[in-house]
Short mmCIF file of C-alpha atoms in Angstrom, two decimals:
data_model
loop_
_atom_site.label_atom_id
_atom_site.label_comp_id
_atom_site.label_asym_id
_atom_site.label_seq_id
_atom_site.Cartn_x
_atom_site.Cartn_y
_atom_site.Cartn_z
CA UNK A 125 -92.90 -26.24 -2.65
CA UNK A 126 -91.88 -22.70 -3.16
CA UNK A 127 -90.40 -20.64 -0.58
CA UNK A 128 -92.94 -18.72 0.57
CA UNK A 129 -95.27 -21.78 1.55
CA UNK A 130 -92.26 -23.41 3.55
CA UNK A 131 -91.27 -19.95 5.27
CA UNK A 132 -94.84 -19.69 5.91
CA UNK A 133 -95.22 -23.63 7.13
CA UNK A 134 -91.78 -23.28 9.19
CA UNK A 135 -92.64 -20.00 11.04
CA UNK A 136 -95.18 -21.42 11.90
CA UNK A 137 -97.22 -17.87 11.39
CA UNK A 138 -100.74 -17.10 9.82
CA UNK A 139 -100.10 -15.04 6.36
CA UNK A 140 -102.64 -12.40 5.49
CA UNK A 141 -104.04 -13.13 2.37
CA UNK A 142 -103.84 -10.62 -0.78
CA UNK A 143 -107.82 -9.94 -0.64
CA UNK A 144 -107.89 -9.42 3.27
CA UNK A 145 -104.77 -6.59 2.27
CA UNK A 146 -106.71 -5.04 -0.32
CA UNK A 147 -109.72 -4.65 2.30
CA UNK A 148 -107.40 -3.38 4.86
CA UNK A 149 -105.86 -0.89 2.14
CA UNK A 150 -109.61 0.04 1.02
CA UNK A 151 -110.55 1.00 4.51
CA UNK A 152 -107.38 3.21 4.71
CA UNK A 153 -108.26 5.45 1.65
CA UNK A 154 -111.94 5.88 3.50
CA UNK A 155 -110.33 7.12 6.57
CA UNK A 156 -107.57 9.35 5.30
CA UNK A 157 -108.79 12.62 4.25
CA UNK A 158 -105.75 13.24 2.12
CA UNK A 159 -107.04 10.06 -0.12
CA UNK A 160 -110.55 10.19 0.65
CA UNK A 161 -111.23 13.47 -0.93
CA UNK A 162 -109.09 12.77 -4.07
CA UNK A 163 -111.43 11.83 -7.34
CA UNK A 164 -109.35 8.85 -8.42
CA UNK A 165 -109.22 5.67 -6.83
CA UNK A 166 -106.20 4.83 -8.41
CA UNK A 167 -103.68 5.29 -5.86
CA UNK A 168 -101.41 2.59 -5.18
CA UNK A 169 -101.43 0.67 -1.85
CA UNK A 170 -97.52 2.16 -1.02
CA UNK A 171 -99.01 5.61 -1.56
CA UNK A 172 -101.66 4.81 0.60
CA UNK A 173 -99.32 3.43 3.18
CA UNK A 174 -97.13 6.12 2.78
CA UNK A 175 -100.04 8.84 2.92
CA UNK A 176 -101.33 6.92 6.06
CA UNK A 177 -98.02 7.44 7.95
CA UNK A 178 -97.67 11.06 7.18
CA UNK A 179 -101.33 11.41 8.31
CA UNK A 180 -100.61 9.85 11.65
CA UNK A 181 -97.72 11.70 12.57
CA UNK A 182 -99.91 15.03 11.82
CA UNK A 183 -101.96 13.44 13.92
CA UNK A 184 -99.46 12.71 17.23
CA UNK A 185 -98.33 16.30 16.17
CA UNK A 186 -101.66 17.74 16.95
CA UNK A 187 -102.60 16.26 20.00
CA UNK A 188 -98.66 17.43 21.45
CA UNK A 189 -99.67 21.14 20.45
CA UNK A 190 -103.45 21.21 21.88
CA UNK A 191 -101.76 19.27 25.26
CA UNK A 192 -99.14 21.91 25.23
CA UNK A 193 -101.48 24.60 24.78
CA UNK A 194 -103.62 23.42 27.15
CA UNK A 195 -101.16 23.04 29.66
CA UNK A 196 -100.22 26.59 28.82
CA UNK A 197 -103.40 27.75 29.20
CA UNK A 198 -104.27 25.42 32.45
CA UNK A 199 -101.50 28.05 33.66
CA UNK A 200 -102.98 31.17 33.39
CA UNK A 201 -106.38 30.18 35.57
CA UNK A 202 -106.65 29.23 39.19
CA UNK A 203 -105.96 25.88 39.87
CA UNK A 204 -109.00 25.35 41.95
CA UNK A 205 -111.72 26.39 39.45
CA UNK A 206 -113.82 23.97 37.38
CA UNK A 207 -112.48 24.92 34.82
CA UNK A 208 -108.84 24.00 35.53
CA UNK A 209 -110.77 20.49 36.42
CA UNK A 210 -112.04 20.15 33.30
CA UNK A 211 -108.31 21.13 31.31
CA UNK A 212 -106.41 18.46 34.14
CA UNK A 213 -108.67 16.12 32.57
CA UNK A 214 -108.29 16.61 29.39
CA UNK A 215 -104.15 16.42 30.27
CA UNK A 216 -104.49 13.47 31.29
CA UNK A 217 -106.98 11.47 28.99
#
């Protein structure tokens, strides 16, 4: 028995299968741009991975500027007007 089938039967866990990775890594290169708009479809799953990652964090870093600059701007207008409603909201999604 090799040693991944009795890690696997010990543990006790469900392994993804190779196909079900090479799905997941297909949907990946649809989503991010970075990949998506690139004419070969030979990038490698780490690069996809990796490109995934760095897309994400761009991501997180986006949504902290537009929430600071929102909350910068939520300063500027009076508090009780609709549309300091609609920025709190926004905040707070």
């Amino acid at each position: 028995m090799s040693s991944r089938r009795s890690r696997q039967q010990s543990t006790g866990s469900t392994r993804i299968s190779d196909d079900q990775i090479n799905d997941l890594v297909s949907k990946l290169r649809q989503l991010v741009p970075e990949i998506h708009h690139r004419r070969s479809d030979k990038v490698s799953a780490s690069k996809v991975l990796q490109e995934t990652c760095t897309y994400i964090r761009n991501l997180h870093r986006e949504v902290d500027d537009l929430s600071q600059r929102l909350s910068q701007l939520l300063n500027t207008i009076d508090s009780d007007s609709a549309e300091a409603a609609i920025i709190r909201s926004l905040i707070n999604q």
